[in-house]
Structure formats: C-alpha cells, structure tokens
Amino acid sequence: DRKVPFCVIIKMMDAEPNKWNTALENWQGPLKLQQDELADALIALHTLLTQINVVKNIWKDQRLNVVDMINGNANKNGHINQINQNKQIAKPNGNNNNNNNNNN
C-alpha cells in the first residue's frame, strides 16, 4: 500500500530503530518514489515496526512469566508465592498458621 517492500520490513524487524530512516535508500530509485511517497512509506514503516516491537515485548514478558511459573519462581506480582501461602493456610490437618484458634 505504501510501497514498502516486504523484504525491507523483514530486514528492519531486527534492526535498531535508528536504522529505520535509511531502510528505503536503495529502493527509492527502483520504486520510483517521489519525496512525499518516500516520507509516507517511512512513516508507515516506522508505525508498523513500532507495533511489531510492542508485540515482541509482550510475548517476551509472557514467556518469562511462563518460565518463572514452570521453574517455581515467583513472578513480579508474587502470584506463585501467594498460591503457595494459600496451600499452607488451607492444610486439612488443622495446623493452620492463623491465630484465630488460640482465642478459645
């Protein structure tokens, strides 16, 4: 739509954002891009690559949380520790860790 070749998108996915501005230098002639078309293409490329990076970071965070859960490590929110604490409190043998039993 914006005359950005798919191979440029793929190549730039692993590039640092400061390299994105030069992504279409070699393509301006073959694609016969006018200055305004080049500017539109670069804006579209920046937008797409930014969105891709956001999704990559979400996936990265989710994978780290899954690995933490598999390894039994607590994640940042302490969900695994809370689950383990709830298991300790709810033991069926009556040895609960709360002080309510001492009030009798």
PDB file of N, CA and C in Angstrom:
ATOM      1  N   ASP A   1       0.819  -1.190   0.000  1.00  0.00           N
ATOM      2  CA  ASP A   1       0.000   0.000   0.000  1.00  0.00           C
ATOM      3  C   ASP A   1       0.871   1.267   0.000  1.00  0.00           C
ATOM      4  N   ARG A   2       1.887   1.265   0.850  1.00  0.00           N
ATOM      5  CA  ARG A   2       2.768   2.428   0.968  1.00  0.00           C
ATOM      6  C   ARG A   2       4.083   2.236   0.227  1.00  0.00           C
ATOM      7  N   LYS A   3       4.129   1.212  -0.596  1.00  0.00           N
ATOM      8  CA  LYS A   3       5.304   0.915  -1.417  1.00  0.00           C
ATOM      9  C   LYS A   3       6.527   0.548  -0.597  1.00  0.00           C
ATOM     10  N   VAL A   4       6.303  -0.134   0.525  1.00  0.00           N
ATOM     11  CA  VAL A   4       7.414  -0.652   1.324  1.00  0.00           C
ATOM     12  C   VAL A   4       7.546  -2.135   0.993  1.00  0.00           C
ATOM     13  N   PRO A   5       8.652  -2.531   0.385  1.00  0.00           N
ATOM     14  CA  PRO A   5       8.840  -3.950   0.050  1.00  0.00           C
ATOM     15  C   PRO A   5       8.847  -4.826   1.308  1.00  0.00           C
ATOM     16  N   PHE A   6       8.253  -5.996   1.178  1.00  0.00           N
ATOM     17  CA  PHE A   6       8.169  -6.927   2.304  1.00  0.00           C
ATOM     18  C   PHE A   6       9.553  -7.289   2.831  1.00  0.00           C
ATOM     19  N   CYS A   7      10.527  -7.438   1.928  1.00  0.00           N
ATOM     20  CA  CYS A   7      11.880  -7.800   2.356  1.00  0.00           C
ATOM     21  C   CYS A   7      12.502  -6.703   3.226  1.00  0.00           C
ATOM     22  N   VAL A   8      12.130  -5.461   3.005  1.00  0.00           N
ATOM     23  CA  VAL A   8      12.624  -4.360   3.843  1.00  0.00           C
ATOM     24  C   VAL A   8      12.020  -4.464   5.242  1.00  0.00           C
ATOM     25  N   ILE A   9      10.746  -4.775   5.309  1.00  0.00           N
ATOM     26  CA  ILE A   9      10.082  -4.935   6.604  1.00  0.00           C
ATOM     27  C   ILE A   9      10.764  -6.049   7.395  1.00  0.00           C
ATOM     28  N   ILE A  10      10.975  -7.188   6.756  1.00  0.00           N
ATOM     29  CA  ILE A  10      11.609  -8.331   7.423  1.00  0.00           C
ATOM     30  C   ILE A  10      13.014  -7.957   7.901  1.00  0.00           C
ATOM     31  N   LYS A  11      13.779  -7.308   7.037  1.00  0.00           N
ATOM     32  CA  LYS A  11      15.149  -6.929   7.394  1.00  0.00           C
ATOM     33  C   LYS A  11      15.168  -5.946   8.562  1.00  0.00           C
ATOM     34  N   MET A  12      14.259  -5.008   8.569  1.00  0.00           N
ATOM     35  CA  MET A  12      14.240  -3.969   9.599  1.00  0.00           C
ATOM     36  C   MET A  12      13.671  -4.449  10.934  1.00  0.00           C
ATOM     37  N   MET A  13      12.999  -5.598  10.934  1.00  0.00           N
ATOM     38  CA  MET A  13      12.444  -6.117  12.187  1.00  0.00           C
ATOM     39  C   MET A  13      13.535  -6.382  13.215  1.00  0.00           C
ATOM     40  N   ASP A  14      14.722  -6.720  12.774  1.00  0.00           N
ATOM     41  CA  ASP A  14      15.817  -6.996  13.695  1.00  0.00           C
ATOM     42  C   ASP A  14      16.784  -5.824  13.830  1.00  0.00           C
ATOM     43  N   ALA A  15      16.514  -4.743  13.102  1.00  0.00           N
ATOM     44  CA  ALA A  15      17.402  -3.578  13.135  1.00  0.00           C
ATOM     45  C   ALA A  15      17.018  -2.646  14.284  1.00  0.00           C
ATOM     46  N   GLU A  16      17.967  -1.869  14.716  1.00  0.00           N
ATOM     47  CA  GLU A  16      17.708  -0.851  15.732  1.00  0.00           C
ATOM     48  C   GLU A  16      16.836   0.245  15.116  1.00  0.00           C
ATOM     49  N   PRO A  17      15.953   0.853  15.908  1.00  0.00           N
ATOM     50  CA  PRO A  17      15.071   1.899  15.373  1.00  0.00           C
ATOM     51  C   PRO A  17      15.800   3.060  14.697  1.00  0.00           C
ATOM     52  N   ASN A  18      17.030   3.364  15.098  1.00  0.00           N
ATOM     53  CA  ASN A  18      17.745   4.467  14.464  1.00  0.00           C
ATOM     54  C   ASN A  18      18.171   4.121  13.033  1.00  0.00           C
ATOM     55  N   LYS A  19      18.054   2.874  12.628  1.00  0.00           N
ATOM     56  CA  LYS A  19      18.387   2.441  11.260  1.00  0.00           C
ATOM     57  C   LYS A  19      17.178   2.494  10.322  1.00  0.00           C
ATOM     58  N   TRP A  20      15.997   2.641  10.873  1.00  0.00           N
ATOM     59  CA  TRP A  20      14.786   2.596  10.069  1.00  0.00           C
ATOM     60  C   TRP A  20      14.710   3.733   9.053  1.00  0.00           C
ATOM     61  N   ASN A  21      15.273   4.885   9.381  1.00  0.00           N
ATOM     62  CA  ASN A  21      15.193   6.041   8.468  1.00  0.00           C
ATOM     63  C   ASN A  21      15.892   5.798   7.140  1.00  0.00           C
ATOM     64  N   THR A  22      16.875   4.925   7.135  1.00  0.00           N
ATOM     65  CA  THR A  22      17.640   4.670   5.914  1.00  0.00           C
ATOM     66  C   THR A  22      17.202   3.395   5.205  1.00  0.00           C
ATOM     67  N   ALA A  23      16.137   2.796   5.667  1.00  0.00           N
ATOM     68  CA  ALA A  23      15.694   1.496   5.149  1.00  0.00           C
ATOM     69  C   ALA A  23      15.351   1.530   3.657  1.00  0.00           C
ATOM     70  N   LEU A  24      14.892   2.646   3.165  1.00  0.00           N
ATOM     71  CA  LEU A  24      14.422   2.715   1.778  1.00  0.00           C
ATOM     72  C   LEU A  24      15.392   3.435   0.840  1.00  0.00           C
ATOM     73  N   GLU A  25      16.583   3.736   1.319  1.00  0.00           N
ATOM     74  CA  GLU A  25      17.551   4.451   0.480  1.00  0.00           C
ATOM     75  C   GLU A  25      17.795   3.751  -0.856  1.00  0.00           C
ATOM     76  N   ASN A  26      18.027   2.459  -0.804  1.00  0.00           N
ATOM     77  CA  ASN A  26      18.321   1.705  -2.027  1.00  0.00           C
ATOM     78  C   ASN A  26      17.078   1.407  -2.864  1.00  0.00           C
ATOM     79  N   TRP A  27      15.910   1.684  -2.326  1.00  0.00           N
ATOM     80  CA  TRP A  27      14.666   1.356  -3.005  1.00  0.00           C
ATOM     81  C   TRP A  27      13.994   2.565  -3.641  1.00  0.00           C
ATOM     82  N   GLN A  28      14.452   3.744  -3.318  1.00  0.00           N
ATOM     83  CA  GLN A  28      13.789   4.943  -3.832  1.00  0.00           C
ATOM     84  C   GLN A  28      13.801   4.979  -5.365  1.00  0.00           C
ATOM     85  N   GLY A  29      14.918   4.637  -5.979  1.00  0.00           N
ATOM     86  CA  GLY A  29      15.011   4.615  -7.442  1.00  0.00           C
ATOM     87  C   GLY A  29      14.176   3.525  -8.071  1.00  0.00           C
ATOM     88  N   PRO A  30      14.391   2.251  -7.675  1.00  0.00           N
ATOM     89  CA  PRO A  30      13.610   1.168  -8.294  1.00  0.00           C
ATOM     90  C   PRO A  30      12.099   1.303  -8.097  1.00  0.00           C
ATOM     91  N   LEU A  31      11.684   1.856  -6.979  1.00  0.00           N
ATOM     92  CA  LEU A  31      10.243   2.022  -6.738  1.00  0.00           C
ATOM     93  C   LEU A  31       9.699   3.336  -7.297  1.00  0.00           C
ATOM     94  N   LYS A  32      10.608   4.173  -7.803  1.00  0.00           N
ATOM     95  CA  LYS A  32      10.225   5.480  -8.366  1.00  0.00           C
ATOM     96  C   LYS A  32       9.407   6.298  -7.367  1.00  0.00           C
ATOM     97  N   LEU A  33       9.957   6.387  -6.165  1.00  0.00           N
ATOM     98  CA  LEU A  33       9.264   7.111  -5.101  1.00  0.00           C
ATOM     99  C   LEU A  33       9.545   8.608  -5.182  1.00  0.00           C
ATOM    100  N   GLN A  34       8.489   9.391  -5.159  1.00  0.00           N
ATOM    101  CA  GLN A  34       8.615  10.840  -5.015  1.00  0.00           C
ATOM    102  C   GLN A  34       8.894  11.132  -3.539  1.00  0.00           C
ATOM    103  N   GLN A  35       9.314  12.350  -3.242  1.00  0.00           N
ATOM    104  CA  GLN A  35       9.659  12.705  -1.858  1.00  0.00           C
ATOM    105  C   GLN A  35       8.494  12.477  -0.901  1.00  0.00           C
ATOM    106  N   ASP A  36       7.283  12.867  -1.289  1.00  0.00           N
ATOM    107  CA  ASP A  36       6.131  12.678  -0.404  1.00  0.00           C
ATOM    108  C   ASP A  36       5.792  11.195  -0.252  1.00  0.00           C
ATOM    109  N   GLU A  37       5.976  10.413  -1.306  1.00  0.00           N
ATOM    110  CA  GLU A  37       5.748   8.964  -1.220  1.00  0.00           C
ATOM    111  C   GLU A  37       6.789   8.310  -0.309  1.00  0.00           C
ATOM    112  N   LEU A  38       8.032   8.775  -0.415  1.00  0.00           N
ATOM    113  CA  LEU A  38       9.087   8.256   0.446  1.00  0.00           C
ATOM    114  C   LEU A  38       8.794   8.575   1.909  1.00  0.00           C
ATOM    115  N   ALA A  39       8.363   9.792   2.169  1.00  0.00           N
ATOM    116  CA  ALA A  39       8.015  10.185   3.538  1.00  0.00           C
ATOM    117  C   ALA A  39       6.860   9.337   4.065  1.00  0.00           C
ATOM    118  N   ASP A  40       5.824   9.137   3.252  1.00  0.00           N
ATOM    119  CA  ASP A  40       4.689   8.291   3.650  1.00  0.00           C
ATOM    120  C   ASP A  40       5.140   6.860   3.918  1.00  0.00           C
ATOM    121  N   ALA A  41       6.000   6.336   3.066  1.00  0.00           N
ATOM    122  CA  ALA A  41       6.489   4.966   3.230  1.00  0.00           C
ATOM    123  C   ALA A  41       7.290   4.826   4.518  1.00  0.00           C
ATOM    124  N   LEU A  42       8.126   5.815   4.817  1.00  0.00           N
ATOM    125  CA  LEU A  42       8.920   5.758   6.046  1.00  0.00           C
ATOM    126  C   LEU A  42       8.046   5.859   7.295  1.00  0.00           C
ATOM    127  N   ILE A  43       7.021   6.693   7.237  1.00  0.00           N
ATOM    128  CA  ILE A  43       6.090   6.796   8.373  1.00  0.00           C
ATOM    129  C   ILE A  43       5.371   5.466   8.567  1.00  0.00           C
ATOM    130  N   ALA A  44       4.903   4.876   7.477  1.00  0.00           N
ATOM    131  CA  ALA A  44       4.219   3.581   7.566  1.00  0.00           C
ATOM    132  C   ALA A  44       5.155   2.509   8.104  1.00  0.00           C
ATOM    133  N   LEU A  45       6.391   2.513   7.648  1.00  0.00           N
ATOM    134  CA  LEU A  45       7.371   1.531   8.113  1.00  0.00           C
ATOM    135  C   LEU A  45       7.656   1.715   9.598  1.00  0.00           C
ATOM    136  N   HIS A  46       7.847   2.952  10.038  1.00  0.00           N
ATOM    137  CA  HIS A  46       8.082   3.235  11.458  1.00  0.00           C
ATOM    138  C   HIS A  46       6.908   2.756  12.307  1.00  0.00           C
ATOM    139  N   THR A  47       5.699   3.056  11.858  1.00  0.00           N
ATOM    140  CA  THR A  47       4.497   2.659  12.604  1.00  0.00           C
ATOM    141  C   THR A  47       4.402   1.147  12.716  1.00  0.00           C
ATOM    142  N   LEU A  48       4.579   0.466  11.610  1.00  0.00           N
ATOM    143  CA  LEU A  48       4.493  -0.993  11.609  1.00  0.00           C
ATOM    144  C   LEU A  48       5.568  -1.613  12.493  1.00  0.00           C
ATOM    145  N   LEU A  49       6.809  -1.157  12.349  1.00  0.00           N
ATOM    146  CA  LEU A  49       7.896  -1.741  13.129  1.00  0.00           C
ATOM    147  C   LEU A  49       7.747  -1.446  14.624  1.00  0.00           C
ATOM    148  N   THR A  50       7.213  -0.287  14.954  1.00  0.00           N
ATOM    149  CA  THR A  50       6.946   0.039  16.360  1.00  0.00           C
ATOM    150  C   THR A  50       5.904  -0.908  16.933  1.00  0.00           C
ATOM    151  N   GLN A  51       4.845  -1.161  16.184  1.00  0.00           N
ATOM    152  CA  GLN A  51       3.801  -2.087  16.638  1.00  0.00           C
ATOM    153  C   GLN A  51       4.353  -3.504  16.777  1.00  0.00           C
ATOM    154  N   ILE A  52       5.197  -3.901  15.854  1.00  0.00           N
ATOM    155  CA  ILE A  52       5.818  -5.230  15.933  1.00  0.00           C
ATOM    156  C   ILE A  52       6.677  -5.330  17.191  1.00  0.00           C
ATOM    157  N   ASN A  53       7.438  -4.290  17.496  1.00  0.00           N
ATOM    158  CA  ASN A  53       8.275  -4.301  18.693  1.00  0.00           C
ATOM    159  C   ASN A  53       7.450  -4.360  19.970  1.00  0.00           C
ATOM    160  N   VAL A  54       6.312  -3.695  19.984  1.00  0.00           N
ATOM    161  CA  VAL A  54       5.431  -3.747  21.151  1.00  0.00           C
ATOM    162  C   VAL A  54       4.965  -5.183  21.379  1.00  0.00           C
ATOM    163  N   VAL A  55       4.527  -5.831  20.311  1.00  0.00           N
ATOM    164  CA  VAL A  55       4.058  -7.220  20.421  1.00  0.00           C
ATOM    165  C   VAL A  55       5.200  -8.143  20.838  1.00  0.00           C
ATOM    166  N   LYS A  56       6.389  -7.939  20.269  1.00  0.00           N
ATOM    167  CA  LYS A  56       7.543  -8.752  20.656  1.00  0.00           C
ATOM    168  C   LYS A  56       7.815  -8.637  22.147  1.00  0.00           C
ATOM    169  N   ASN A  57       7.722  -7.427  22.681  1.00  0.00           N
ATOM    170  CA  ASN A  57       7.962  -7.227  24.106  1.00  0.00           C
ATOM    171  C   ASN A  57       6.888  -7.877  24.966  1.00  0.00           C
ATOM    172  N   ILE A  58       5.655  -7.843  24.507  1.00  0.00           N
ATOM    173  CA  ILE A  58       4.573  -8.513  25.240  1.00  0.00           C
ATOM    174  C   ILE A  58       4.839 -10.011  25.272  1.00  0.00           C
ATOM    175  N   TRP A  59       5.177 -10.580  24.126  1.00  0.00           N
ATOM    176  CA  TRP A  59       5.463 -12.018  24.056  1.00  0.00           C
ATOM    177  C   TRP A  59       6.657 -12.364  24.932  1.00  0.00           C
ATOM    178  N   LYS A  60       7.672 -11.524  24.912  1.00  0.00           N
ATOM    179  CA  LYS A  60       8.871 -11.761  25.719  1.00  0.00           C
ATOM    180  C   LYS A  60       8.504 -11.795  27.197  1.00  0.00           C
ATOM    181  N   ASP A  61       7.703 -10.834  27.652  1.00  0.00           N
ATOM    182  CA  ASP A  61       7.281 -10.791  29.049  1.00  0.00           C
ATOM    183  C   ASP A  61       6.441 -12.012  29.408  1.00  0.00           C
ATOM    184  N   GLN A  62       5.550 -12.415  28.514  1.00  0.00           N
ATOM    185  CA  GLN A  62       4.705 -13.574  28.783  1.00  0.00           C
ATOM    186  C   GLN A  62       5.536 -14.849  28.857  1.00  0.00           C
ATOM    187  N   ARG A  63       6.526 -14.974  27.966  1.00  0.00           N
ATOM    188  CA  ARG A  63       7.395 -16.158  28.004  1.00  0.00           C
ATOM    189  C   ARG A  63       8.181 -16.202  29.301  1.00  0.00           C
ATOM    190  N   LEU A  64       8.665 -15.057  29.767  1.00  0.00           N
ATOM    191  CA  LEU A  64       9.405 -15.022  31.023  1.00  0.00           C
ATOM    192  C   LEU A  64       8.514 -15.425  32.192  1.00  0.00           C
ATOM    193  N   ASN A  65       7.261 -14.966  32.187  1.00  0.00           N
ATOM    194  CA  ASN A  65       6.333 -15.345  33.254  1.00  0.00           C
ATOM    195  C   ASN A  65       6.045 -16.838  33.229  1.00  0.00           C
ATOM    196  N   VAL A  66       5.893 -17.413  32.050  1.00  0.00           N
ATOM    197  CA  VAL A  66       5.640 -18.853  31.942  1.00  0.00           C
ATOM    198  C   VAL A  66       6.843 -19.636  32.434  1.00  0.00           C
ATOM    199  N   VAL A  67       8.044 -19.204  32.058  1.00  0.00           N
ATOM    200  CA  VAL A  67       9.258 -19.879  32.518  1.00  0.00           C
ATOM    201  C   VAL A  67       9.357 -19.788  34.030  1.00  0.00           C
ATOM    202  N   ASP A  68       9.057 -18.636  34.599  1.00  0.00           N
ATOM    203  CA  ASP A  68       9.068 -18.482  36.055  1.00  0.00           C
ATOM    204  C   ASP A  68       8.085 -19.442  36.716  1.00  0.00           C
ATOM    205  N   MET A  69       6.902 -19.567  36.119  1.00  0.00           N
ATOM    206  CA  MET A  69       5.905 -20.466  36.691  1.00  0.00           C
ATOM    207  C   MET A  69       6.363 -21.917  36.605  1.00  0.00           C
ATOM    208  N   ILE A  70       6.951 -22.288  35.493  1.00  0.00           N
ATOM    209  CA  ILE A  70       7.431 -23.661  35.316  1.00  0.00           C
ATOM    210  C   ILE A  70       8.545 -23.966  36.311  1.00  0.00           C
ATOM    211  N   ASN A  71       9.425 -23.010  36.517  1.00  0.00           N
ATOM    212  CA  ASN A  71      10.558 -23.209  37.429  1.00  0.00           C
ATOM    213  C   ASN A  71      10.180 -23.010  38.885  1.00  0.00           C
ATOM    214  N   GLY A  72       8.948 -22.578  39.152  1.00  0.00           N
ATOM    215  CA  GLY A  72       8.520 -22.385  40.529  1.00  0.00           C
ATOM    216  C   GLY A  72       8.972 -21.074  41.125  1.00  0.00           C
ATOM    217  N   ASN A  73       9.470 -20.176  40.310  1.00  0.00           N
ATOM    218  CA  ASN A  73       9.900 -18.869  40.804  1.00  0.00           C
ATOM    219  C   ASN A  73       8.714 -17.924  40.810  1.00  0.00           C
ATOM    220  N   ALA A  74       8.694 -17.017  41.761  1.00  0.00           N
ATOM    221  CA  ALA A  74       7.623 -16.033  41.817  1.00  0.00           C
ATOM    222  C   ALA A  74       7.840 -14.992  40.742  1.00  0.00           C
ATOM    223  N   ASN A  75       6.755 -14.609  40.096  1.00  0.00           N
ATOM    224  CA  ASN A  75       6.872 -13.509  39.146  1.00  0.00           C
ATOM    225  C   ASN A  75       6.761 -12.192  39.899  1.00  0.00           C
ATOM    226  N   LYS A  76       6.793 -11.072  39.187  1.00  0.00           N
ATOM    227  CA  LYS A  76       6.813  -9.757  39.823  1.00  0.00           C
ATOM    228  C   LYS A  76       5.620  -9.529  40.739  1.00  0.00           C
ATOM    229  N   ASN A  77       4.491 -10.109  40.430  1.00  0.00           N
ATOM    230  CA  ASN A  77       3.295  -9.892  41.234  1.00  0.00           C
ATOM    231  C   ASN A  77       3.187 -10.865  42.391  1.00  0.00           C
ATOM    232  N   GLY A  78       4.085 -11.816  42.480  1.00  0.00           N
ATOM    233  CA  GLY A  78       4.075 -12.759  43.586  1.00  0.00           C
ATOM    234  C   GLY A  78       2.964 -13.782  43.531  1.00  0.00           C
ATOM    235  N   HIS A  79       2.404 -14.038  42.363  1.00  0.00           N
ATOM    236  CA  HIS A  79       1.283 -14.970  42.251  1.00  0.00           C
ATOM    237  C   HIS A  79       1.648 -16.358  42.760  1.00  0.00           C
ATOM    238  N   ILE A  80       2.818 -16.844  42.435  1.00  0.00           N
ATOM    239  CA  ILE A  80       3.190 -18.197  42.843  1.00  0.00           C
ATOM    240  C   ILE A  80       3.370 -18.261  44.349  1.00  0.00           C
ATOM    241  N   ASN A  81       4.002 -17.249  44.945  1.00  0.00           N
ATOM    242  CA  ASN A  81       4.137 -17.228  46.400  1.00  0.00           C
ATOM    243  C   ASN A  81       2.783 -17.195  47.077  1.00  0.00           C
ATOM    244  N   GLN A  82       1.849 -16.417  46.530  1.00  0.00           N
ATOM    245  CA  GLN A  82       0.516 -16.341  47.111  1.00  0.00           C
ATOM    246  C   GLN A  82      -0.184 -17.686  47.029  1.00  0.00           C
ATOM    247  N   ILE A  83      -0.048 -18.394  45.924  1.00  0.00           N
ATOM    248  CA  ILE A  83      -0.649 -19.722  45.783  1.00  0.00           C
ATOM    249  C   ILE A  83      -0.054 -20.660  46.815  1.00  0.00           C
ATOM    250  N   ASN A  84       1.266 -20.640  46.982  1.00  0.00           N
ATOM    251  CA  ASN A  84       1.912 -21.498  47.970  1.00  0.00           C
ATOM    252  C   ASN A  84       1.471 -21.146  49.385  1.00  0.00           C
ATOM    253  N   GLN A  85       1.313 -19.875  49.705  1.00  0.00           N
ATOM    254  CA  GLN A  85       0.851 -19.472  51.023  1.00  0.00           C
ATOM    255  C   GLN A  85      -0.574 -19.949  51.260  1.00  0.00           C
ATOM    256  N   ASN A  86      -1.422 -19.843  50.237  1.00  0.00           N
ATOM    257  CA  ASN A  86      -2.804 -20.308  50.378  1.00  0.00           C
ATOM    258  C   ASN A  86      -2.849 -21.809  50.619  1.00  0.00           C
ATOM    259  N   LYS A  87      -1.970 -22.567  50.002  1.00  0.00           N
ATOM    260  CA  LYS A  87      -1.918 -24.008  50.223  1.00  0.00           C
ATOM    261  C   LYS A  87      -1.516 -24.312  51.656  1.00  0.00           C
ATOM    262  N   GLN A  88      -0.569 -23.549  52.217  1.00  0.00           N
ATOM    263  CA  GLN A  88      -0.120 -23.750  53.590  1.00  0.00           C
ATOM    264  C   GLN A  88      -1.241 -23.453  54.578  1.00  0.00           C
ATOM    265  N   ILE A  89      -1.982 -22.374  54.347  1.00  0.00           N
ATOM    266  CA  ILE A  89      -3.046 -21.962  55.262  1.00  0.00           C
ATOM    267  C   ILE A  89      -4.192 -22.957  55.248  1.00  0.00           C
ATOM    268  N   ALA A  90      -4.476 -23.538  54.112  1.00  0.00           N
ATOM    269  CA  ALA A  90      -5.644 -24.406  53.964  1.00  0.00           C
ATOM    270  C   ALA A  90      -5.321 -25.886  54.148  1.00  0.00           C
ATOM    271  N   LYS A  91      -4.309 -26.218  54.927  1.00  0.00           N
ATOM    272  CA  LYS A  91      -3.982 -27.629  55.148  1.00  0.00           C
ATOM    273  C   LYS A  91      -5.118 -28.308  55.903  1.00  0.00           C
ATOM    274  N   PRO A  92      -5.504 -29.511  55.492  1.00  0.00           N
ATOM    275  CA  PRO A  92      -6.647 -30.188  56.116  1.00  0.00           C
ATOM    276  C   PRO A  92      -6.343 -30.748  57.505  1.00  0.00           C
ATOM    277  N   ASN A  93      -5.102 -30.807  57.953  1.00  0.00           N
ATOM    278  CA  ASN A  93      -4.780 -31.422  59.246  1.00  0.00           C
ATOM    279  C   ASN A  93      -5.013 -30.490  60.425  1.00  0.00           C
ATOM    280  N   GLY A  94      -5.504 -29.289  60.171  1.00  0.00           N
ATOM    281  CA  GLY A  94      -5.832 -28.382  61.257  1.00  0.00           C
ATOM    282  C   GLY A  94      -4.668 -27.545  61.741  1.00  0.00           C
ATOM    283  N   ASN A  95      -3.498 -27.703  61.200  1.00  0.00           N
ATOM    284  CA  ASN A  95      -2.343 -26.906  61.610  1.00  0.00           C
ATOM    285  C   ASN A  95      -2.268 -25.622  60.807  1.00  0.00           C
ATOM    286  N   ASN A  96      -3.304 -24.835  60.869  1.00  0.00           N
ATOM    287  CA  ASN A  96      -3.329 -23.582  60.122  1.00  0.00           C
ATOM    288  C   ASN A  96      -2.418 -22.570  60.794  1.00  0.00           C
ATOM    289  N   ASN A  97      -1.928 -21.631  60.016  1.00  0.00           N
ATOM    290  CA  ASN A  97      -0.995 -20.641  60.530  1.00  0.00           C
ATOM    291  C   ASN A  97      -1.674 -19.377  61.002  1.00  0.00           C
ATOM    292  N   ASN A  98      -2.953 -19.376  61.229  1.00  0.00           N
ATOM    293  CA  ASN A  98      -3.594 -18.149  61.730  1.00  0.00           C
ATOM    294  C   ASN A  98      -3.772 -18.234  63.238  1.00  0.00           C
ATOM    295  N   ASN A  99      -3.968 -17.122  63.889  1.00  0.00           N
ATOM    296  CA  ASN A  99      -4.045 -17.056  65.348  1.00  0.00           C
ATOM    297  C   ASN A  99      -5.454 -17.159  65.856  1.00  0.00           C
ATOM    298  N   ASN A 100      -6.450 -17.382  65.035  1.00  0.00           N
ATOM    299  CA  ASN A 100      -7.840 -17.451  65.464  1.00  0.00           C
ATOM    300  C   ASN A 100      -8.105 -18.665  66.335  1.00  0.00           C
ATOM    301  N   ASN A 101      -7.329 -19.743  66.219  1.00  0.00           N
ATOM    302  CA  ASN A 101      -7.551 -20.951  67.009  1.00  0.00           C
ATOM    303  C   ASN A 101      -7.137 -20.748  68.459  1.00  0.00           C
ATOM    304  N   ASN A 102      -6.333 -19.768  68.772  1.00  0.00           N
ATOM    305  CA  ASN A 102      -5.852 -19.550  70.140  1.00  0.00           C
ATOM    306  C   ASN A 102      -6.806 -18.714  70.976  1.00  0.00           C
ATOM    307  N   ASN A 103      -7.899 -18.255  70.417  1.00  0.00           N
ATOM    308  CA  ASN A 103      -8.832 -17.406  71.133  1.00  0.00           C
ATOM    309  C   ASN A 103      -9.767 -18.197  72.010  1.00  0.00           C
ATOM    310  N   ASN A 104      -9.803 -19.521  71.984  1.00  0.00           N
ATOM    311  CA  ASN A 104     -10.753 -20.328  72.762  1.00  0.00           C
ATOM    312  C   ASN A 104     -10.268 -20.543  74.121  1.00  0.00           C
TER     313      ASN A 104
END
